[in-house]
Amino acid sequence: MPSKSPLNITEDALAAVLDAEAALAGYTIFKGQAATELELPSIIVSCESAAYPGEISQGLGNYVCKVNIGIFNSIDDDTIATHREASQDVMGLMNDLATIKASFVTINDATCYDVTQTSLDEGRGERAFMTTLAFDVLICLSNT
């Protein structure tokens, strides 16, 4: 059985994909509920929940993981255009199913079958541009 929970496995695989992207090199990638202070620009990959797919009896190791990816840029340092470009880069990576599947193969705790974007929310904080992208990630835990 895998050594980590589906939440950690999913965060690890997706954070690795984002961290490897040259266009996002200026961003600090955080996973889950980071205990460190947020620095800008940053991207946070948080797997909020993992549930059994409704159509599969008892789950059989399959999970639909609800993932939020937050992109944060300083209003003082970046423009809305720069922020939206980073958001587009993240969406493009999350649409690259082959790369995401390969990242799950590398960590060897689960197999990824599908990624579906479910929402995009944009806002502004006191001194930051913020975008939250939500995804459903369908995985199956490894038996090893």
CSV table of C-alpha atoms in Angstrom, one decimal:
chain,number,residue,atom,x,y,z
A,1,MET,CA,0.0,0.0,0.0
A,2,PRO,CA,1.1,3.6,-0.5
A,3,SER,CA,3.1,5.2,2.2
A,4,LYS,CA,1.1,8.4,2.2
A,5,SER,CA,-2.5,9.6,2.1
A,6,PRO,CA,-4.2,10.3,-1.2
A,7,LEU,CA,-4.1,14.0,-0.2
A,8,ASN,CA,-0.4,14.1,0.2
A,9,ILE,CA,0.3,11.9,-2.9
A,10,THR,CA,-1.8,14.3,-5.1
A,11,GLU,CA,-0.2,17.4,-3.7
A,12,ASP,CA,3.3,16.0,-4.2
A,13,ALA,CA,2.7,15.0,-7.8
A,14,LEU,CA,1.0,18.3,-8.8
A,15,ALA,CA,3.5,20.5,-6.9
A,16,ALA,CA,6.3,18.6,-8.7
A,17,VAL,CA,4.7,19.4,-12.1
A,18,LEU,CA,4.4,23.1,-11.2
A,19,ASP,CA,7.9,23.3,-9.7
A,20,ALA,CA,9.4,21.9,-12.9
A,21,GLU,CA,7.8,24.5,-15.2
A,22,ALA,CA,10.4,27.1,-16.3
A,23,ALA,CA,7.7,29.8,-16.7
A,24,LEU,CA,6.9,29.5,-13.0
A,25,ALA,CA,10.5,29.6,-11.8
A,26,GLY,CA,9.9,32.9,-9.9
A,27,TYR,CA,7.2,31.3,-7.8
A,28,THR,CA,7.6,29.5,-4.5
A,29,ILE,CA,5.4,26.3,-4.6
A,30,PHE,CA,3.8,25.3,-1.3
A,31,LYS,CA,1.8,22.1,-0.6
A,32,GLY,CA,-1.2,21.9,1.6
A,33,GLN,CA,-1.5,23.9,4.8
A,34,ALA,CA,2.0,25.3,4.8
A,35,ALA,CA,3.4,26.3,8.2
A,36,THR,CA,5.8,28.8,6.7
A,37,GLU,CA,5.0,32.4,6.0
A,38,LEU,CA,3.6,33.1,2.6
A,39,GLU,CA,6.0,35.0,0.3
A,40,LEU,CA,5.0,36.5,-3.0
A,41,PRO,CA,4.8,35.4,-5.7
A,42,SER,CA,3.6,32.0,-4.6
A,43,ILE,CA,1.5,29.0,-5.7
A,44,ILE,CA,-0.2,26.8,-3.2
A,45,VAL,CA,-1.4,23.3,-4.1
A,46,SER,CA,-3.9,22.0,-1.6
A,47,CYS,CA,-5.8,18.7,-1.9
A,48,GLU,CA,-8.8,19.5,0.2
A,49,SER,CA,-10.5,16.1,0.2
A,50,ALA,CA,-10.5,12.6,-1.4
A,51,ALA,CA,-13.7,10.7,-1.9
A,52,TYR,CA,-14.6,7.4,-3.5
A,53,PRO,CA,-16.0,7.8,-7.0
A,54,GLY,CA,-19.7,7.2,-6.8
A,55,GLU,CA,-19.8,4.7,-9.7
A,56,ILE,CA,-17.2,2.4,-8.1
A,57,SER,CA,-18.3,0.0,-5.3
A,58,GLN,CA,-16.2,0.5,-2.1
A,59,GLY,CA,-13.8,2.7,-4.0
A,60,LEU,CA,-11.3,-0.1,-4.7
A,61,GLY,CA,-8.4,2.3,-4.1
A,62,ASN,CA,-9.9,4.9,-6.4
A,63,TYR,CA,-10.3,8.5,-5.3
A,64,VAL,CA,-11.6,11.8,-6.7
A,65,CYS,CA,-9.3,14.3,-5.1
A,66,LYS,CA,-10.6,17.9,-4.8
A,67,VAL,CA,-7.6,20.2,-5.4
A,68,ASN,CA,-7.3,24.0,-5.1
A,69,ILE,CA,-4.4,25.8,-6.6
A,70,GLY,CA,-3.9,29.3,-5.5
A,71,ILE,CA,-1.7,31.8,-7.4
A,72,PHE,CA,-0.6,34.9,-5.5
A,73,ASN,CA,1.2,38.0,-6.8
A,74,SER,CA,2.1,41.2,-5.1
A,75,ILE,CA,0.2,44.2,-6.4
A,76,ASP,CA,3.3,46.2,-5.7
A,77,ASP,CA,5.6,44.0,-7.9
A,78,ASP,CA,3.3,42.7,-10.6
A,79,THR,CA,0.6,43.7,-12.9
A,80,ILE,CA,-2.8,41.9,-13.4
A,81,ALA,CA,-1.5,40.9,-16.8
A,82,THR,CA,1.5,39.2,-15.2
A,83,HIS,CA,-0.7,37.5,-12.7
A,84,ARG,CA,-3.2,36.2,-15.3
A,85,GLU,CA,-0.3,34.9,-17.4
A,86,ALA,CA,0.9,32.8,-14.5
A,87,SER,CA,-2.7,31.6,-13.9
A,88,GLN,CA,-2.9,30.6,-17.6
A,89,ASP,CA,0.5,28.7,-17.3
A,90,VAL,CA,-0.9,26.8,-14.3
A,91,MET,CA,-4.2,25.9,-16.2
A,92,GLY,CA,-2.1,24.8,-19.2
A,93,LEU,CA,0.0,22.5,-17.1
A,94,MET,CA,-3.1,21.1,-15.4
A,95,ASN,CA,-4.5,20.3,-18.9
A,96,ASP,CA,-1.4,18.4,-19.8
A,97,LEU,CA,-2.6,15.0,-18.6
A,98,ALA,CA,0.5,13.1,-19.9
A,99,THR,CA,2.8,15.3,-17.8
A,100,ILE,CA,0.6,14.9,-14.7
A,101,LYS,CA,0.4,11.1,-15.2
A,102,ALA,CA,4.2,11.0,-15.5
A,103,SER,CA,4.6,12.8,-12.2
A,104,PHE,CA,2.3,10.3,-10.4
A,105,VAL,CA,4.4,7.5,-12.0
A,106,THR,CA,7.6,9.1,-10.6
A,107,ILE,CA,6.3,9.1,-7.0
A,108,ASN,CA,5.0,5.6,-7.5
A,109,ASP,CA,2.2,5.7,-4.9
A,110,ALA,CA,-0.7,6.1,-7.2
A,111,THR,CA,-1.8,6.4,-10.8
A,112,CYS,CA,-3.6,9.4,-12.2
A,113,TYR,CA,-6.4,8.9,-14.7
A,114,ASP,CA,-8.0,12.3,-15.2
A,115,VAL,CA,-7.9,15.9,-14.3
A,116,THR,CA,-11.0,18.1,-14.7
A,117,GLN,CA,-11.1,21.9,-13.9
A,118,THR,CA,-14.2,22.7,-11.9
A,119,SER,CA,-13.8,26.5,-11.3
A,120,LEU,CA,-11.7,29.6,-11.6
A,121,ASP,CA,-12.0,32.5,-9.1
A,122,GLU,CA,-10.1,35.7,-9.3
A,123,GLY,CA,-9.9,38.4,-6.6
A,124,ARG,CA,-7.7,40.9,-4.9
A,125,GLY,CA,-6.5,41.0,-1.4
A,126,GLU,CA,-5.2,44.0,0.4
A,127,ARG,CA,-1.9,43.9,-1.4
A,128,ALA,CA,-2.1,40.8,-3.7
A,129,PHE,CA,-3.7,39.5,-6.8
A,130,MET,CA,-5.2,36.1,-6.1
A,131,THR,CA,-6.6,33.3,-8.4
A,132,THR,CA,-8.0,30.0,-7.2
A,133,LEU,CA,-8.3,27.2,-9.7
A,134,ALA,CA,-10.2,24.1,-8.6
A,135,PHE,CA,-9.8,20.6,-10.0
A,136,ASP,CA,-11.1,17.1,-9.6
A,137,VAL,CA,-8.2,14.6,-9.9
A,138,LEU,CA,-9.1,10.9,-10.3
A,139,ILE,CA,-6.4,8.6,-8.9
A,140,CYS,CA,-6.0,5.0,-7.9
A,141,LEU,CA,-3.6,4.1,-5.1
A,142,SER,CA,-0.9,1.6,-5.9
A,143,ASN,CA,-0.9,-1.9,-4.3
A,144,THR,CA,2.8,-1.8,-3.7
